[in-house]
Short mmCIF file of C-alpha atoms in Angstrom, two decimals:
data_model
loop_
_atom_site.label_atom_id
_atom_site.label_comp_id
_atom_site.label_asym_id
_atom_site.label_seq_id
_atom_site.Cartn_x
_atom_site.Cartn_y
_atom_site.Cartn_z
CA UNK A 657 22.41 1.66 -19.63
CA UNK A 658 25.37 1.36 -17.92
CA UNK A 659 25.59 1.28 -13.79
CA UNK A 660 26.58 4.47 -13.45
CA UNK A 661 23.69 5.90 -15.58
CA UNK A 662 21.04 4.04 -13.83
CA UNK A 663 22.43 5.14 -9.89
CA UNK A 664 22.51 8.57 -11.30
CA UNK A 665 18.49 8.52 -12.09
CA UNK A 666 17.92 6.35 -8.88
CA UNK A 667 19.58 9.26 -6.65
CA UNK A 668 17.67 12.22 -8.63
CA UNK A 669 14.64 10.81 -7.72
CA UNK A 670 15.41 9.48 -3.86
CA UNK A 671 16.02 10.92 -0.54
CA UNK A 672 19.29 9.28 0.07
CA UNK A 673 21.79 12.79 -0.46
CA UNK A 674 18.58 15.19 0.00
CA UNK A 675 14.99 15.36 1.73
CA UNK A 676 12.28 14.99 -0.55
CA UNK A 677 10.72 18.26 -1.24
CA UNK A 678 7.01 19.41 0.36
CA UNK A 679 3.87 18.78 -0.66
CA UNK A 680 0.65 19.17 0.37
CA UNK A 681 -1.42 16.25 2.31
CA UNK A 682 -4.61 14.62 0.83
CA UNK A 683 -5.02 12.72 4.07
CA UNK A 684 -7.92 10.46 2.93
CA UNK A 685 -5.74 8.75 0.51
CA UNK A 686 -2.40 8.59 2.88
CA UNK A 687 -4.23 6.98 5.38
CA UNK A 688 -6.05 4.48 3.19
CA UNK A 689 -2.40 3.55 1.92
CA UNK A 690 -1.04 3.12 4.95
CA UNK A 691 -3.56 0.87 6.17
CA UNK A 692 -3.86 -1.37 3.10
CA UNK A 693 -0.09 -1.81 3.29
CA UNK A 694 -0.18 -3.62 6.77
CA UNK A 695 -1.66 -6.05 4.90
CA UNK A 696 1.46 -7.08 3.44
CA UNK A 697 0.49 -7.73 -0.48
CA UNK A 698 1.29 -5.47 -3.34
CA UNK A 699 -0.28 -2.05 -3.18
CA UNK A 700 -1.21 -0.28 -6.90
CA UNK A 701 -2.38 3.41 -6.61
CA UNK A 702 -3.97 4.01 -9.97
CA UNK A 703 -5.69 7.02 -11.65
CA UNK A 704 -5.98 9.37 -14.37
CA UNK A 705 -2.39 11.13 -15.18
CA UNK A 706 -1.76 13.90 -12.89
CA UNK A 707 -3.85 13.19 -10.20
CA UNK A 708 -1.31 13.22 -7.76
CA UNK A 709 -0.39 9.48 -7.19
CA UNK A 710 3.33 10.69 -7.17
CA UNK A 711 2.87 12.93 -4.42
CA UNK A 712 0.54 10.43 -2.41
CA UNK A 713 3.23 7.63 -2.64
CA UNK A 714 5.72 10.15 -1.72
CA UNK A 715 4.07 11.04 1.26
CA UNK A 716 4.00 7.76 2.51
CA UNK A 717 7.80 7.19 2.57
CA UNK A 718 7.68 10.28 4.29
CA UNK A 719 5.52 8.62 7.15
CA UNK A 720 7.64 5.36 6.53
CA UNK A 721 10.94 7.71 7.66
CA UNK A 722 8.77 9.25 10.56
CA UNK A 723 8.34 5.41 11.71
CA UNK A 724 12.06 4.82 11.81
CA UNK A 725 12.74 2.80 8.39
CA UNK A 726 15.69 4.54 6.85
CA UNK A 727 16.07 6.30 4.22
CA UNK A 728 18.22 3.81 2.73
CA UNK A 729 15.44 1.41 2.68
CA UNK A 730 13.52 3.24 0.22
CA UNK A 731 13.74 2.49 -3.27
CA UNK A 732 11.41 5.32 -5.15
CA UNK A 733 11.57 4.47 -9.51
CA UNK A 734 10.27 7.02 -11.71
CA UNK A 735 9.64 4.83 -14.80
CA UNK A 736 8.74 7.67 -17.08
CA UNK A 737 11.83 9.30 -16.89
CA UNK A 738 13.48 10.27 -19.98
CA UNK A 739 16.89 8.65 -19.39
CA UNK A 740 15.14 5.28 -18.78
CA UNK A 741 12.82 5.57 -22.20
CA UNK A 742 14.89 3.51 -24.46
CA UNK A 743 15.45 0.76 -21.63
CA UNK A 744 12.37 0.05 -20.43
CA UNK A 745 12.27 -4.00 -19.90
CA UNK A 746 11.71 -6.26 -17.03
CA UNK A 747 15.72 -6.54 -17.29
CA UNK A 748 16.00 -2.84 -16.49
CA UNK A 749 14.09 -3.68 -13.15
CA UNK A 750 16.03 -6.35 -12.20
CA UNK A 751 19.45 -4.42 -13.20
CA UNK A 752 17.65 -1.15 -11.17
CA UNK A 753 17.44 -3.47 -8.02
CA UNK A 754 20.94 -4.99 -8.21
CA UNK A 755 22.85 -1.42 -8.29
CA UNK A 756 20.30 -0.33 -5.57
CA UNK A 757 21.39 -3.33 -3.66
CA UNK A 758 25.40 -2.92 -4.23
CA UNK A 759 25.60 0.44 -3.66
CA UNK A 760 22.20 1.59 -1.51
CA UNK A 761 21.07 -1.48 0.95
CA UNK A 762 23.16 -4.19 1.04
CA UNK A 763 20.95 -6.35 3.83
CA UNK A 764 17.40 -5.04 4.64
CA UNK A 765 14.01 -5.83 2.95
CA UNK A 766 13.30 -2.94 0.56
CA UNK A 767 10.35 -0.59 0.21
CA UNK A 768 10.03 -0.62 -3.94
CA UNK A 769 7.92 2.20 -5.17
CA UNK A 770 7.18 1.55 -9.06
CA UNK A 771 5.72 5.00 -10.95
CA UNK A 772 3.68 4.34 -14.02
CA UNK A 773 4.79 0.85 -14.01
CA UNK A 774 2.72 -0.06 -17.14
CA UNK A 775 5.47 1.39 -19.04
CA UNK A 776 7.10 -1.94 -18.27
CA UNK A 777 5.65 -4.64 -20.60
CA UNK A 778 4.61 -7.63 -18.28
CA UNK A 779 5.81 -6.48 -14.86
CA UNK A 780 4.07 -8.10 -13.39
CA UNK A 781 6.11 -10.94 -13.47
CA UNK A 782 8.48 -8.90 -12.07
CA UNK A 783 6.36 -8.23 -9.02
CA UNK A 784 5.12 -12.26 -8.74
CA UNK A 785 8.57 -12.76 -7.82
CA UNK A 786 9.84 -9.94 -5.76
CA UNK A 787 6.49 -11.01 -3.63
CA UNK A 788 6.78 -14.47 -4.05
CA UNK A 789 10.25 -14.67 -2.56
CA UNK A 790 8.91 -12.00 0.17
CA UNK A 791 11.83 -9.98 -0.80
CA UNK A 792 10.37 -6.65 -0.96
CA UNK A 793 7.49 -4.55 -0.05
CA UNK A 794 5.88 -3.52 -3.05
CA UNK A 795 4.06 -0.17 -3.92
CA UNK A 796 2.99 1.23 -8.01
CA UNK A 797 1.26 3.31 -9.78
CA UNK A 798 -0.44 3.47 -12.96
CA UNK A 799 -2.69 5.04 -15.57
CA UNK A 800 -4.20 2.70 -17.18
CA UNK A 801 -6.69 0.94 -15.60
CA UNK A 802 -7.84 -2.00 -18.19
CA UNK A 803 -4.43 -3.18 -18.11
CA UNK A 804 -3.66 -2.58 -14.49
CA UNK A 805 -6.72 -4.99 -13.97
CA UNK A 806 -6.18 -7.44 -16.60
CA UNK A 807 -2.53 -8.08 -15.94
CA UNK A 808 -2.90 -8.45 -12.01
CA UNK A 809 -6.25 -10.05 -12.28
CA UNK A 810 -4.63 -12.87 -13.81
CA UNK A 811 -1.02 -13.04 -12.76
CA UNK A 812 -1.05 -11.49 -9.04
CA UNK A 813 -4.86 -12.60 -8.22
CA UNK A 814 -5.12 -12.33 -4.43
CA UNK A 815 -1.94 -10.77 -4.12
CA UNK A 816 -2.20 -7.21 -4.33
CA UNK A 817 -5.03 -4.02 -3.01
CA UNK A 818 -5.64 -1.37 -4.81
CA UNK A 819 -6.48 2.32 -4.09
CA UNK A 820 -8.22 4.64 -6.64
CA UNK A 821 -6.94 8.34 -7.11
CA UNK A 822 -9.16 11.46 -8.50
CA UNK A 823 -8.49 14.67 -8.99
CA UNK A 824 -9.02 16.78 -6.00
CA UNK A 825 -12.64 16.83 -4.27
CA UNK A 826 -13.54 20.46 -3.30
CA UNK A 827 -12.92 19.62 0.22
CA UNK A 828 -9.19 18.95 -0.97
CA UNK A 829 -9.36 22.06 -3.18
CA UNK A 830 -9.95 24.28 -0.17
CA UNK A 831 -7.26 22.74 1.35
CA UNK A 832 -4.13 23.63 -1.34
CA UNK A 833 -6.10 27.32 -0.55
CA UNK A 834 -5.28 26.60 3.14
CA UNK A 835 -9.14 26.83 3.71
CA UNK A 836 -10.61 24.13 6.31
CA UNK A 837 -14.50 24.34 6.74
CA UNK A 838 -15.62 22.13 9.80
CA UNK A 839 -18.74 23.35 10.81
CA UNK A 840 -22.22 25.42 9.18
CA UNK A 841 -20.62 28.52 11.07
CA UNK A 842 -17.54 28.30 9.33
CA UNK A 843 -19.25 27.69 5.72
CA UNK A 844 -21.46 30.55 6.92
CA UNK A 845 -18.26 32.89 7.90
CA UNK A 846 -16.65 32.67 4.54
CA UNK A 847 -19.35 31.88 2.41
CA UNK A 848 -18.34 34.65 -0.21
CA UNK A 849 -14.57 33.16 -0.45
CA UNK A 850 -15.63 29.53 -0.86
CA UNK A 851 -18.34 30.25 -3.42
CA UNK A 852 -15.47 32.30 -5.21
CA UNK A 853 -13.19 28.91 -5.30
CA UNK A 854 -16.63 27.13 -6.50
CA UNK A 855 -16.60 29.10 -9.26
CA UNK A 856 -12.41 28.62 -9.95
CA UNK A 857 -13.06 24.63 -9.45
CA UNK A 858 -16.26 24.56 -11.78
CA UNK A 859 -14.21 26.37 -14.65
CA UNK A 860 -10.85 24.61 -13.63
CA UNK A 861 -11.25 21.39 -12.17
CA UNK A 862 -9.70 19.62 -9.23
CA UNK A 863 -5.97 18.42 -11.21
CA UNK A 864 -3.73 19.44 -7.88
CA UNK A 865 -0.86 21.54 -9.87
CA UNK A 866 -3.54 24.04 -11.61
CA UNK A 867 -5.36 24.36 -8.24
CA UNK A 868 -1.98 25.46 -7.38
CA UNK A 869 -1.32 27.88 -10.17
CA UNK A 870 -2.72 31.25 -9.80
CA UNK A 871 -2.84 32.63 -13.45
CA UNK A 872 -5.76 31.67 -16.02
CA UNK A 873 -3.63 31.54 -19.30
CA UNK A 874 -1.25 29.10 -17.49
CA UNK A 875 -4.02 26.66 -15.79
CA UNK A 876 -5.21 26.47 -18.95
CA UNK A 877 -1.97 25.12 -20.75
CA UNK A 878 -1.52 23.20 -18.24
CA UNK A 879 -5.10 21.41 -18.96
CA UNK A 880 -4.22 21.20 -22.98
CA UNK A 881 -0.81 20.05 -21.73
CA UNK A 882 -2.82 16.98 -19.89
CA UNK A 883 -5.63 16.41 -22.23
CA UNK A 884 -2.68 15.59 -25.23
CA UNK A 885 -0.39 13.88 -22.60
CA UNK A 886 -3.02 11.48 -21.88
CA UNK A 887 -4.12 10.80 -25.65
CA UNK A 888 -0.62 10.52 -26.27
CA UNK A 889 0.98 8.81 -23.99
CA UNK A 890 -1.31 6.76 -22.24
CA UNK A 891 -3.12 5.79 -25.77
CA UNK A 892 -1.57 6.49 -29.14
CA UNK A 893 2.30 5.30 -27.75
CA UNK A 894 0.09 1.91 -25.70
CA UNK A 895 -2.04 0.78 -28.40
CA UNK A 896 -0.10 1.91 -31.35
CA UNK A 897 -2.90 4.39 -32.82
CA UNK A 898 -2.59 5.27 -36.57
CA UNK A 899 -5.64 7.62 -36.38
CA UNK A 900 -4.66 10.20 -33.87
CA UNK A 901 -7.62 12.55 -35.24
CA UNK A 902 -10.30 10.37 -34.90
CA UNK A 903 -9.09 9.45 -31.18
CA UNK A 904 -9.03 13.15 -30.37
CA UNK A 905 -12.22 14.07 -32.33
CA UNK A 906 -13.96 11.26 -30.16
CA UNK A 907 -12.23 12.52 -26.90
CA UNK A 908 -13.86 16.29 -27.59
CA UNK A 909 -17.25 14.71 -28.56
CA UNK A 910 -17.00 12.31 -25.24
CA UNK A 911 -15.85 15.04 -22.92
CA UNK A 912 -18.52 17.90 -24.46
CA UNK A 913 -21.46 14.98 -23.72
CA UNK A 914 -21.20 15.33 -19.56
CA UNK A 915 -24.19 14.17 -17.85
CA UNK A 916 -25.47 12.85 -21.33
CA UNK A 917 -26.46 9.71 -22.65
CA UNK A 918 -23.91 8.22 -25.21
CA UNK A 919 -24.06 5.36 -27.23
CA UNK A 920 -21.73 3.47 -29.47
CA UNK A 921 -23.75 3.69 -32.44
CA UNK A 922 -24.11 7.43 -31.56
CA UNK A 923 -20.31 7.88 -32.01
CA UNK A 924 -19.47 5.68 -34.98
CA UNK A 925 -22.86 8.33 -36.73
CA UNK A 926 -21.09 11.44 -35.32
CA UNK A 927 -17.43 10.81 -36.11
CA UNK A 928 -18.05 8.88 -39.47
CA UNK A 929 -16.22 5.75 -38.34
CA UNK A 930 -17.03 2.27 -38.18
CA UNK A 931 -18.69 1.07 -34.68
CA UNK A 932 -15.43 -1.34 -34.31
CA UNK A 933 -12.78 1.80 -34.54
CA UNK A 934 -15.52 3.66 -32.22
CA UNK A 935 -15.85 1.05 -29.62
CA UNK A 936 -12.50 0.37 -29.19
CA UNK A 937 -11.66 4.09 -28.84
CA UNK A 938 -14.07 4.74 -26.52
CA UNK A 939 -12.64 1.76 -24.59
CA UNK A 940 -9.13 3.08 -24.51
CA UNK A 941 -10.16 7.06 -23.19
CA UNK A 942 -12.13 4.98 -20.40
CA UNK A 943 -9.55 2.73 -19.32
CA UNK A 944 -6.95 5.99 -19.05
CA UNK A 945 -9.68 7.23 -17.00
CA UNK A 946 -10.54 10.20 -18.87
CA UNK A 947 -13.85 9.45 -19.19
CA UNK A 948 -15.96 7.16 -16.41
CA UNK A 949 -19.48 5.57 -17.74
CA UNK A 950 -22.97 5.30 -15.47
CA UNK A 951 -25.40 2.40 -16.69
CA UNK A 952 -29.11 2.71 -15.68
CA UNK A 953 -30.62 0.97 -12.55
CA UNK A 954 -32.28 -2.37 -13.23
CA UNK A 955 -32.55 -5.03 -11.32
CA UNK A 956 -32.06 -7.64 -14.07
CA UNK A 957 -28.42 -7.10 -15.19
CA UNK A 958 -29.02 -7.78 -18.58
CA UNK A 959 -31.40 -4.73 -18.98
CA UNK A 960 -28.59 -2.74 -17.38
CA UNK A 961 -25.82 -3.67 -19.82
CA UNK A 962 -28.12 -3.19 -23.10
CA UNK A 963 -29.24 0.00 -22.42
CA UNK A 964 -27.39 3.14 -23.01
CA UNK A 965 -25.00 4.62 -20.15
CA UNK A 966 -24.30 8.63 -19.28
CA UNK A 967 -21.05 9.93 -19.61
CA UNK A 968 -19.16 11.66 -16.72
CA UNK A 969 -15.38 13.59 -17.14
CA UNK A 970 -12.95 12.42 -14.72
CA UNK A 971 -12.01 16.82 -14.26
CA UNK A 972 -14.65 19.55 -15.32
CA UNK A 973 -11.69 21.83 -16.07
CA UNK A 974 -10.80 19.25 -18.70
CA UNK A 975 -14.12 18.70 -20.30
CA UNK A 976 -13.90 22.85 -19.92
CA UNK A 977 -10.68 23.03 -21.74
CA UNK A 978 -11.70 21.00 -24.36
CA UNK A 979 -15.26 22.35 -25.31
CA UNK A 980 -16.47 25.97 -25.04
CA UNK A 981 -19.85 24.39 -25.17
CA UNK A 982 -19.50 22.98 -21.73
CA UNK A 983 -19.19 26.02 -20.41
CA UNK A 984 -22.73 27.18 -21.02
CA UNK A 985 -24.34 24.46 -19.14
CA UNK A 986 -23.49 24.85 -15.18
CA UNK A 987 -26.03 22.10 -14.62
CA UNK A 988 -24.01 19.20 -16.38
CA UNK A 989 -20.88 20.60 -14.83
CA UNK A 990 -22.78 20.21 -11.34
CA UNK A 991 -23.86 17.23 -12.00
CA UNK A 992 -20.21 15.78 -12.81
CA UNK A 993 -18.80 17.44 -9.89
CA UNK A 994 -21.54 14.96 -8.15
CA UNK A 995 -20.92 12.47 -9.62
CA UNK A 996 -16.86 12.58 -8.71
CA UNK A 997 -18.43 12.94 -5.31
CA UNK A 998 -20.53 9.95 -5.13
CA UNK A 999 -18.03 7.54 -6.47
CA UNK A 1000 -15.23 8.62 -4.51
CA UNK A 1001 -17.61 7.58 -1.83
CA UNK A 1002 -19.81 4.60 -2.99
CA UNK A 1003 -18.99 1.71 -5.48
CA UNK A 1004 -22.45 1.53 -6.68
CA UNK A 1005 -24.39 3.96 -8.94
CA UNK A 1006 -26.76 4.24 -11.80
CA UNK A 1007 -29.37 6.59 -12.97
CA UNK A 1008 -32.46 5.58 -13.30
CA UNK A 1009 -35.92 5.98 -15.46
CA UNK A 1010 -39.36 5.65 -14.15
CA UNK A 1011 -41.95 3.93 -16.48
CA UNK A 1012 -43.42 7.71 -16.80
CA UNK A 1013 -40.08 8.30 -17.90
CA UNK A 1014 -39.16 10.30 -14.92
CA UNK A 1015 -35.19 10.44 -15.18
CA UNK A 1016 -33.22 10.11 -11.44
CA UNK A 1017 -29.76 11.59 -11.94
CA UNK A 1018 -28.35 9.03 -8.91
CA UNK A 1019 -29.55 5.83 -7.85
CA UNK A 1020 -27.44 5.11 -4.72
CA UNK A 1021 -27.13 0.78 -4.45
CA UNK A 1022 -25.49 -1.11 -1.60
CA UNK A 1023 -25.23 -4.72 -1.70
CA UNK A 1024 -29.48 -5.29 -2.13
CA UNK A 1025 -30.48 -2.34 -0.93
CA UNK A 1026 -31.00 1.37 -2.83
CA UNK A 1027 -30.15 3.85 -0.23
CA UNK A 1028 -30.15 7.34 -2.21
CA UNK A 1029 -31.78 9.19 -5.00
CA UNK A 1030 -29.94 12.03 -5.71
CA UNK A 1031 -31.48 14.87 -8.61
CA UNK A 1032 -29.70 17.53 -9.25
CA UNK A 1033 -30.46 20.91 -10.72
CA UNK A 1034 -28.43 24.32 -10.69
CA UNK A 1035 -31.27 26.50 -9.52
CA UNK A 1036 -34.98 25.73 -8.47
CA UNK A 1037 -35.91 29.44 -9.11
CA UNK A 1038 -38.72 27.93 -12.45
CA UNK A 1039 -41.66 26.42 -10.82
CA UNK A 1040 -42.03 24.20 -13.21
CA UNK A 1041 -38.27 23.05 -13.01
CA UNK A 1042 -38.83 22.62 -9.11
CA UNK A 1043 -41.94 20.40 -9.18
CA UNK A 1044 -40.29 17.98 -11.96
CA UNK A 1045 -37.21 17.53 -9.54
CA UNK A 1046 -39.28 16.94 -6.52
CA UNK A 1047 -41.93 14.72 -8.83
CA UNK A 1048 -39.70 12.44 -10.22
CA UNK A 1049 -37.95 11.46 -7.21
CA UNK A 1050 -41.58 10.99 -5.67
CA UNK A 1051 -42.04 8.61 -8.86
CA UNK A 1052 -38.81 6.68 -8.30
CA UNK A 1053 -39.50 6.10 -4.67
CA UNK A 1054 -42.79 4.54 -5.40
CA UNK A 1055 -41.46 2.11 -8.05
CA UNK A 1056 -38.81 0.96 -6.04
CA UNK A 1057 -41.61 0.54 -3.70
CA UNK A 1058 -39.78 -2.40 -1.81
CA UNK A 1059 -37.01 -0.43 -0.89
CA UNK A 1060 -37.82 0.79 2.37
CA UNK A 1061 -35.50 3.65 3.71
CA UNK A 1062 -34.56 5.57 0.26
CA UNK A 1063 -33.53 9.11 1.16
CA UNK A 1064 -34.25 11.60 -1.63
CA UNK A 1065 -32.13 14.41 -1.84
CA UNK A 1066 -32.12 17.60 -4.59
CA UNK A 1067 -28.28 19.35 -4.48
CA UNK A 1068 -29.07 22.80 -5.80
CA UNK A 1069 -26.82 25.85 -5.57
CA UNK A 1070 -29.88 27.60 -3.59
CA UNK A 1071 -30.46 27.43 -0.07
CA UNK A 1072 -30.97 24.15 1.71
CA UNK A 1073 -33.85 23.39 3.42
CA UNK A 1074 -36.02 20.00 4.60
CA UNK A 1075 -39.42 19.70 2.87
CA UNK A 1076 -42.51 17.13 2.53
CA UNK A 1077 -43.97 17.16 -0.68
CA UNK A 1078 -46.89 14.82 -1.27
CA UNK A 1079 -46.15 12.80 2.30
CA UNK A 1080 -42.60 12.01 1.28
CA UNK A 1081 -39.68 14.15 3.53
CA UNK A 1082 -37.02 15.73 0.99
CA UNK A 1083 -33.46 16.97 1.70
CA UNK A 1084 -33.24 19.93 -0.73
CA UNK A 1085 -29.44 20.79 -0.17
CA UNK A 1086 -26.63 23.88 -1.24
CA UNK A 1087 -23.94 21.96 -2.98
CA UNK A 1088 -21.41 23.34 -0.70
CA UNK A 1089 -22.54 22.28 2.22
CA UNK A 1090 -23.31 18.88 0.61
CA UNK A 1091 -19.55 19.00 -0.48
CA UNK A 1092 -18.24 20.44 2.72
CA UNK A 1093 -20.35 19.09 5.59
CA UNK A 1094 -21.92 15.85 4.61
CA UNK A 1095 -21.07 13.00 6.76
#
């Protein structure tokens, strides 16, 4: 590309000629950047595609410029750009930096923000010696998360923090609706609205641009739209599929199996392929974060890793999109929205069997010590359906009988209330106010 080319794609994309448009705030994730960058090592902001990473590292220069750096000190690269497709290379980095520097900032240390950077074959090399030479202050994103870790893992070990991007929690999601619930009065106060928007984020998911779009047909083309981009883009063009069909096939079966056990062997028997083809597939829809994987509790590790996990979507309105099956069952769709829930919030969770073969939808863990057991069920209106919840997390309690302070919780969409049930106190909570409220 010549010099001319590349400073006309820089200045699209930056806010030296123009402000940078709007957006709206996700202020959990702005303030967790800003305080990992004081640390001074490379910051990656990675994700699923779409989930707003853009916009979050865009925000930040915008609190960068409200501390006084210039806007001439911010370098912002979109490396999926079109123009840039046929140039990709570690040399287009270096040649992106050397116009910046002639024509942009001849002097001061540069802010560097790197989209999708693992379009860029080893980069980071790139980004050893930008940090190395402390000549920069480095920020990226990417979707890929297998070779996000793999590549810095080895090359920028100790070097970098990371931050982990979903699509929008519901607390977000009433937030792009200008909706801000603070207390049980004002949950209480507009209880038919937000159970309204329940509904919309069951069936559509948390992506921020279709919470943003009003009409149905075009949320969900916009879902199709991300579903193939993904597959596409972040697998077939990556790894160099031949089998496009297969992936997608395996993508629909995944993504229709929410809150489900699924096994290897299970997907090579469904989709007719061999368990290498299937095991690698799987690997690459996890590692663009489509899909996210829960093992069962056991406190030998080995038992963990041989026996089969559940299988979570990283956006109901995808696994929606994808599967009219999924729509019929609102309790896996509850159950995925929490499980997006707990991990934003905790980095360890199973499920969990009893030897009676009770089955715990959430085993909270941290460090030694299991803190929550979490069942969840749409309704509790069936007897029957109510005793097994409240049984089984009775059951689990008692085997894990050296675990002192477990709190054992049932999210329903019914009415909350505290009860005891056989001596043991049980939260039974709405899952908006768990959503909404919770600590």
């Amino acid at each position: 590309m010549e010099k001319e080319e590349i400073l006309e794609v820089l200045n699209d994309w930056n806010c030296w000629s123009k402000p940078f448009k709007d957006n709206f705030s996700r202020k959990a994730y702005e303030d967790e950047v800003s305080h990992k960058s004081n640390a001074g090592e490379i910051l990656f902001i990675k994700g699923v595609r779409r989930s707003g990473k853009s916009t979050i590292l865009l925000n930040h220069i915008k609190t960068l410029l409200a501390q006084g750096i210039s806007k001439e000190e911010i370098l912002f690269v979109n490396l999926e750009d079109p123009r840039f497709a046929s140039n990709l290379s570690l040399d287009l980095l270096e040649e992106i930096k050397k116009i910046y520097r002639y024509y942009i900032n001849s002097d001061k240390k540069p802010y560097i923000f790197l989209d999708e950077i693992q379009n860029i074959d080893n980069f980071e090399k790139w980004l050893l010696k930008e940090y190395e030479l402390q000549s920069s202050y480095l920020y990226a994103t990417g979707s890929n998360s297998k070779l996000l870790s793999r590549e810095i893992g080895s090359a920028l070990s100790g070097r970098y923090l990371d931050v982990l991007v979903f699509p929008l929690s519901f607390k977000e999601f009433l937030s792009f609706k200008n909706i801000t619930i603070k207390t049980p009065y004002e949950l209480i106060a507009q209880h038919s609205t937000i159970e309204k928007y329940f509904e919309e984020y069951m069936e559509f998911g948390g992506f921020p641009k279709v919470a943003l779009t009003d009409d149905v047909a075009l949320k969900n083309a916009e879902l199709k739209n991300y579903f193939d981009s993904i597959l596409l883009r972040d697998i077939v063009a990556r790894y160099k599929l031949d089998n496009f069909q297969a992936l997608e096939q395996l993508a629909i079966f995944l993504l229709s199996s929410i809150a489900n056990q699924v096994s290897i062997t299970k997907i090579k028997n469904h989709l007719g392929v061999s368990f290498d083809l299937a095991n690698r597939y799987f690997e690459y829809l996890q590692n663009s974060f489509v899909i996210d994987t829960l093992p069962l509790f056991d406190w030998s590790y080995k038992k963990q890793i041989s026996n089969p996990k559940k299988i979570y979507s990283i956006d109901t309105g995808l696994s929606k999109r994808v599967s009219f099956e999924v729509g019929k069952r609102l309790g896996d769709i509850l159950e995925n929205i929490v499980f997006l829930e707990l991990k934003r919030e905790y980095d360890e969770i199973y499920y969990f069997k009893t030897a009676q073969n009770y089955e715990i939808d959430f085993l909270v863990k941290k460090r030694e010590l299991v803190t929550h057991l979490v069942q969840v069920s749409y309704t509790l209106n069936d007897e029957k359906t109510y005793k097994r919840e409240l049984r089984a997390l009775l059951k689990a309690k008692e085997e894990l009988q050296n675990q002192k302070y477990i709190k054992l919780l049932l999210i329903t969409t019914d009415r909350s209330e505290d009860i005891v049930f056989e001596g043991e106190q049980i939260k039974i909570i709405n899952i908006l106010e768990w959503l909404l409220l919770k600590n």
